[in-house]
XYZ file of C-alpha atoms in Angstrom:
392
model
C -46.258 18.403 -118.911
C -47.271 15.799 -121.475
C -45.776 15.476 -124.879
C -47.622 16.749 -127.840
C -48.728 14.604 -130.762
C -45.927 15.737 -133.009
C -43.224 15.008 -130.470
C -44.642 11.516 -129.854
C -44.666 10.689 -133.554
C -41.034 11.832 -133.769
C -39.947 9.520 -130.962
C -41.796 6.579 -132.469
C -40.185 7.133 -135.801
C -36.762 7.161 -134.141
C -37.430 3.768 -132.459
C -38.431 2.213 -135.742
C -35.169 3.314 -137.338
C -33.235 1.979 -134.374
C -34.942 -1.419 -134.591
C -34.222 -1.732 -138.309
C -30.612 -0.800 -137.735
C -30.311 -3.394 -134.981
C -31.823 -6.088 -137.205
C -29.336 -5.304 -139.949
C -26.533 -5.573 -137.400
C -27.733 -9.041 -136.344
C -27.740 -10.188 -139.961
C -24.194 -8.944 -140.425
C -23.002 -10.750 -137.311
C -24.919 -13.843 -138.371
C -22.782 -14.380 -141.426
C -23.633 -11.601 -143.844
C -25.410 -13.955 -146.204
C -28.029 -11.350 -147.018
C -25.757 -8.394 -147.471
C -24.817 -8.848 -151.116
C -28.347 -9.719 -152.049
C -30.038 -6.699 -150.189
C -27.433 -4.141 -151.078
C -27.659 -2.714 -147.594
C -23.873 -2.328 -147.456
C -21.841 -0.276 -149.819
C -18.123 -0.320 -150.535
C -15.731 -2.906 -152.063
C -17.031 -6.499 -152.588
C -15.642 -9.363 -150.459
C -12.819 -11.512 -152.095
C -13.989 -14.773 -153.766
C -12.141 -17.904 -152.404
C -9.856 -19.570 -155.031
C -10.000 -23.351 -155.802
C -7.168 -25.572 -154.422
C -4.609 -26.556 -157.071
C -5.167 -30.063 -158.429
C -2.492 -32.711 -157.732
C 0.004 -33.342 -160.500
C 2.702 -35.853 -161.350
C 5.911 -35.456 -163.310
C 6.635 -37.190 -166.602
C 9.722 -39.299 -165.902
C 12.291 -41.250 -167.874
C 12.447 -44.756 -166.444
C 12.759 -48.470 -167.114
C 9.540 -50.484 -167.116
C 9.507 -54.172 -166.295
C 6.431 -56.329 -166.765
C 7.017 -59.236 -164.414
C 5.152 -61.621 -162.186
C 6.419 -63.105 -158.945
C 5.458 -66.597 -157.822
C 5.985 -68.348 -154.486
C 8.286 -71.358 -154.595
C 9.818 -73.845 -152.180
C 13.269 -75.416 -152.085
C 13.109 -79.125 -152.842
C 15.295 -82.033 -153.810
C 15.707 -82.549 -157.534
C 13.114 -84.685 -159.265
C 13.762 -88.416 -159.123
C 14.376 -90.578 -162.171
C 14.740 -94.350 -162.547
C 18.072 -96.116 -162.839
C 18.242 -99.265 -164.918
C 21.516 -101.130 -165.237
C 23.125 -102.453 -168.402
C 24.936 -105.653 -169.218
C 24.181 -109.214 -168.173
C 25.051 -109.097 -164.476
C 23.098 -109.839 -161.354
C 22.546 -107.315 -158.567
C 24.677 -108.302 -155.570
C 24.373 -105.167 -153.393
C 22.077 -102.133 -153.224
C 22.324 -98.861 -151.308
C 19.999 -97.815 -148.496
C 17.276 -95.241 -149.241
C 18.530 -91.751 -148.518
C 22.138 -92.601 -149.357
C 24.113 -89.826 -151.047
C 26.387 -90.859 -153.907
C 29.000 -88.541 -155.396
C 31.550 -88.757 -158.196
C 33.623 -91.937 -158.132
C 31.504 -93.644 -155.458
C 29.682 -96.960 -155.721
C 25.937 -96.935 -156.397
C 25.365 -100.699 -156.428
C 27.269 -103.901 -157.190
C 26.850 -106.143 -160.228
C 28.343 -109.640 -160.115
C 30.083 -108.384 -156.956
C 31.826 -105.606 -158.872
C 31.261 -101.921 -158.021
C 29.179 -99.813 -160.381
C 30.331 -96.234 -159.840
C 28.942 -92.781 -160.509
C 30.630 -90.366 -162.895
C 29.391 -86.833 -163.490
C 28.793 -85.571 -167.004
C 26.431 -85.060 -169.908
C 27.139 -88.141 -172.046
C 26.792 -91.758 -170.895
C 29.478 -94.278 -171.714
C 27.975 -96.200 -174.629
C 30.871 -98.425 -175.711
C 33.894 -100.262 -174.360
C 36.926 -97.975 -174.190
C 40.214 -99.635 -175.030
C 43.503 -98.013 -176.008
C 44.475 -101.037 -178.095
C 43.960 -99.920 -181.679
C 43.436 -102.536 -184.386
C 45.493 -102.202 -187.533
C 44.047 -99.463 -189.710
C 41.743 -98.283 -186.902
C 41.675 -95.260 -184.624
C 41.578 -94.926 -180.864
C 38.168 -94.159 -179.321
C 37.461 -90.440 -179.191
C 34.411 -88.277 -178.552
C 32.164 -86.978 -175.810
C 32.066 -90.216 -173.831
C 35.876 -90.212 -173.676
C 35.760 -86.555 -172.634
C 33.425 -87.376 -169.724
C 35.702 -90.195 -168.566
C 38.844 -88.035 -168.760
C 37.163 -85.130 -166.934
C 36.174 -87.458 -164.098
C 39.612 -89.062 -163.871
C 41.115 -85.574 -163.591
C 38.599 -84.588 -160.901
C 39.453 -87.750 -158.957
C 43.142 -86.873 -159.064
C 44.489 -89.201 -161.757
C 47.121 -88.084 -164.279
C 45.677 -88.464 -167.784
C 48.614 -86.957 -169.687
C 49.131 -83.595 -171.336
C 47.439 -84.469 -174.620
C 44.184 -85.436 -172.943
C 44.362 -82.452 -170.581
C 44.743 -80.017 -173.469
C 41.978 -81.677 -175.479
C 39.578 -81.492 -172.547
C 40.460 -77.847 -171.966
C 39.729 -77.028 -175.607
C 36.431 -78.922 -175.436
C 35.398 -77.010 -172.314
C 36.160 -73.702 -174.030
C 34.156 -74.696 -177.110
C 31.112 -75.897 -175.164
C 28.853 -78.939 -175.685
C 28.875 -80.349 -179.214
C 27.557 -83.351 -181.051
C 29.770 -86.436 -181.008
C 30.928 -86.638 -184.618
C 32.303 -90.105 -184.011
C 28.699 -91.320 -184.010
C 27.324 -89.395 -186.950
C 26.634 -91.022 -190.283
C 27.663 -88.064 -192.404
C 31.032 -89.608 -193.176
C 34.438 -89.123 -191.601
C 35.394 -85.672 -190.386
C 39.030 -84.557 -190.661
C 40.480 -84.574 -187.152
C 41.798 -81.041 -187.432
C 38.327 -79.803 -188.447
C 36.344 -81.821 -185.902
C 34.866 -80.232 -182.757
C 37.277 -80.115 -179.817
C 35.321 -82.746 -177.872
C 35.797 -85.180 -180.744
C 39.552 -84.799 -180.384
C 39.556 -86.069 -176.779
C 41.095 -89.486 -177.404
C 41.456 -92.588 -175.258
C 45.243 -92.523 -175.318
C 47.637 -95.009 -173.631
C 48.213 -92.403 -170.886
C 44.477 -92.282 -170.230
C 44.424 -96.088 -170.144
C 47.190 -96.008 -167.505
C 45.087 -93.643 -165.392
C 42.144 -96.044 -165.780
C 44.352 -98.927 -164.608
C 45.211 -97.066 -161.404
C 41.548 -96.124 -160.908
C 40.429 -99.749 -161.352
C 43.017 -100.929 -158.844
C 41.727 -98.413 -156.290
C 38.166 -99.704 -156.861
C 39.238 -103.301 -156.337
C 38.688 -104.203 -159.976
C 41.024 -106.081 -162.257
C 43.385 -103.371 -163.616
C 42.904 -103.962 -167.327
C 42.850 -100.362 -168.575
C 39.662 -101.239 -170.466
C 36.450 -99.514 -169.387
C 33.238 -101.569 -169.346
C 30.268 -99.170 -169.704
C 28.124 -101.551 -167.631
C 30.192 -100.595 -164.574
C 29.661 -96.840 -164.922
C 26.583 -94.661 -164.354
C 26.744 -91.082 -165.675
C 24.534 -88.373 -164.171
C 24.748 -84.565 -164.365
C 25.365 -84.213 -160.625
C 25.656 -86.121 -157.369
C 22.527 -88.072 -156.440
C 20.452 -89.201 -153.482
C 18.796 -92.628 -153.474
C 15.129 -91.776 -153.129
C 13.794 -95.313 -153.502
C 15.197 -98.842 -153.820
C 13.056 -100.690 -156.358
C 14.895 -103.971 -157.045
C 16.114 -106.691 -154.735
C 19.475 -108.387 -154.511
C 19.583 -111.201 -157.045
C 17.574 -109.361 -159.686
C 18.984 -108.871 -163.196
C 20.747 -105.529 -163.516
C 18.560 -104.766 -166.533
C 15.548 -104.317 -164.208
C 14.697 -100.920 -162.751
C 16.960 -100.816 -159.705
C 16.672 -97.433 -158.024
C 15.070 -94.021 -158.193
C 17.718 -91.330 -157.950
C 17.178 -87.656 -157.177
C 19.696 -84.948 -157.838
C 21.553 -83.855 -154.735
C 21.337 -80.314 -156.026
C 18.506 -78.329 -154.522
C 15.912 -76.849 -156.863
C 12.928 -74.543 -156.558
C 9.484 -75.982 -157.155
C 6.569 -73.737 -158.128
C 3.067 -75.231 -158.092
C 0.698 -73.483 -160.474
C -3.053 -73.866 -160.997
C -4.129 -75.005 -164.428
C -3.997 -72.290 -167.049
C -1.435 -70.147 -165.208
C 1.751 -71.565 -166.707
C 1.792 -68.697 -169.197
C 5.266 -67.881 -170.446
C 7.080 -70.299 -168.141
C 8.934 -72.848 -170.244
C 12.189 -74.784 -170.060
C 15.143 -72.469 -170.584
C 13.452 -69.266 -169.367
C 15.721 -67.206 -167.092
C 14.176 -66.040 -163.798
C 15.200 -64.029 -160.748
C 15.322 -65.727 -157.331
C 14.965 -64.165 -153.886
C 15.151 -66.386 -150.811
C 13.411 -65.720 -147.543
C 16.683 -64.783 -145.841
C 17.505 -62.050 -148.364
C 19.783 -63.931 -150.784
C 19.218 -63.147 -154.437
C 20.386 -64.588 -157.724
C 19.283 -65.903 -161.072
C 18.004 -69.273 -162.180
C 16.679 -71.187 -165.148
C 13.430 -73.088 -165.614
C 14.500 -76.713 -166.003
C 11.111 -78.250 -166.648
C 7.365 -77.632 -166.648
C 5.477 -80.831 -165.915
C 1.758 -81.487 -165.821
C 0.501 -82.321 -162.344
C -2.491 -84.320 -161.206
C -5.504 -82.316 -162.305
C -8.093 -84.805 -161.062
C -7.921 -83.856 -157.385
C -9.878 -80.723 -156.428
C -7.450 -77.937 -155.643
C -4.489 -79.815 -157.066
C -1.929 -77.764 -158.981
C -2.046 -77.838 -162.733
C 1.710 -77.792 -163.274
C 4.977 -78.152 -161.401
C 7.681 -75.752 -162.539
C 11.218 -76.742 -161.550
C 13.891 -74.035 -161.414
C 17.635 -74.503 -160.923
C 19.730 -71.762 -159.316
C 22.876 -70.532 -161.035
C 24.420 -70.192 -157.575
C 23.278 -72.997 -155.199
C 24.100 -70.780 -152.205
C 20.983 -68.728 -152.959
C 18.923 -71.749 -151.856
C 21.036 -72.660 -148.841
C 19.391 -70.599 -146.128
C 15.621 -70.686 -146.607
C 12.883 -73.049 -147.704
C 10.825 -70.256 -149.265
C 11.913 -68.578 -152.493
C 10.223 -65.965 -154.678
C 10.539 -66.633 -158.393
C 10.161 -63.628 -160.692
C 9.765 -64.063 -164.432
C 10.128 -61.009 -166.662
C 7.615 -60.973 -169.487
C 8.646 -57.696 -171.120
C 11.004 -54.812 -170.461
C 11.423 -51.274 -171.812
C 14.378 -49.066 -170.969
C 14.635 -45.275 -170.943
C 11.004 -44.499 -171.798
C 8.740 -41.582 -170.813
C 6.139 -42.711 -168.299
C 3.355 -41.335 -166.136
C 1.010 -42.853 -163.556
C -1.733 -44.854 -165.228
C -4.306 -42.681 -163.449
C -3.108 -39.646 -165.427
C -4.589 -41.020 -168.658
C -7.803 -39.446 -169.924
C -9.876 -41.416 -172.432
C -10.911 -39.218 -175.353
C -14.431 -39.383 -176.737
C -13.116 -40.032 -180.239
C -10.743 -42.739 -179.058
C -7.201 -42.675 -177.751
C -5.800 -40.986 -174.690
C -4.597 -37.591 -173.525
C -2.817 -36.047 -170.561
C -4.171 -32.885 -168.944
C -1.721 -30.107 -168.210
C -2.234 -27.900 -165.116
C -3.680 -25.082 -167.268
C -6.362 -27.433 -168.613
C -4.733 -28.121 -171.987
C -5.187 -31.689 -173.237
C -2.098 -33.286 -174.747
C -2.872 -36.347 -176.937
C -0.496 -39.267 -176.281
C 0.159 -42.773 -177.546
C 0.455 -45.424 -174.862
C 2.964 -48.234 -174.800
C 3.824 -50.701 -172.064
C 1.908 -50.788 -168.767
C 3.858 -51.906 -165.689
C 4.448 -51.047 -162.033
C 1.491 -48.648 -161.972
C 3.019 -46.614 -164.806
C 2.359 -46.386 -168.524
C 4.772 -45.585 -171.320
C 3.634 -42.487 -173.249
C 4.780 -40.570 -176.308
C 3.358 -37.423 -177.857
C 4.222 -34.098 -179.482
C 5.529 -31.636 -176.915
C 5.817 -34.255 -174.173
C 9.163 -34.149 -172.365
C 10.622 -35.373 -169.113
C 9.701 -33.042 -166.268
C 6.336 -31.987 -167.719
C 3.706 -31.994 -164.982
C 0.323 -33.577 -165.674
C -2.867 -33.694 -163.661
C -3.684 -36.852 -161.710
C -6.834 -37.591 -159.708
């Protein structure tokens, strides 16, 4: 029995509803993108995803150091010329590379040894303990240098000279008032170095020293037979020949002390100058401090040549003993105990100045100070250590 027209229409209508329902189900399984827009589903709305919290950094109390580090190499001290004094003739010269220390012969003049003493003042006059009537015994920095060297070489200079030298060492380097033209200075008011006197006991020590050197033991010191340098030396170059007058340039002497040389391109000397204190770090991990001894112009005519040679002396020579490579760090500025944040936390304001953004979006105006080590010093109302600020 066949279906009637009404029953057929009813079945058709049921298929249409089923197809629509199936299509809606496919859309739901496909991601539900159309559901909110069509309103086909009822009930509570889906939860909206929240944004990830932005990274922050903490305001810290720290020390900021603005410094630059330069590569250096350990070298022999710079060489300087040696010219003799007096009227003698050179009768013997050292070999290049010879090391000469305190009390040792550098060369011979008229077949007499010219020896090295260590100190900061050359001998500029004959030293004699014989005092003319109404005169005074020699005293001053040159006498101090002589006495210090005699002591170091093991000679007894007497208690008076020992005490005077000790007082001079405690007082530090001073001008030699014996050579000033400002008039006589009372001995009890003079600097300690000026009170180091060439006494008869010192002259006796000189007599023993001269005998040991093979010189006539007169107790009188001829400055032409003494060379004074700050430290032991190495003969870098022999310039003169035997038979030349001692007043010619004889030798080029380099300090035996090791130094650090830093070659800099032109225009990069910056704040490096004699007397500046630096930090040293050798390749084998030794660290210490040093002082810039000199900044000398270098040959700027050769392409690629350095513009300056900076020479640094180490306070402790052992820092330079184990490695040829040394890092030299010069501090240009330093701030202690300041509030600081990463430089990237700064926001430039449209009207000028800077601000820090707090996690809730509040902008906190700040004043910047020193920039160093990727941080910036900041101050501002309400800004305290531990405050967290937004960074990119």
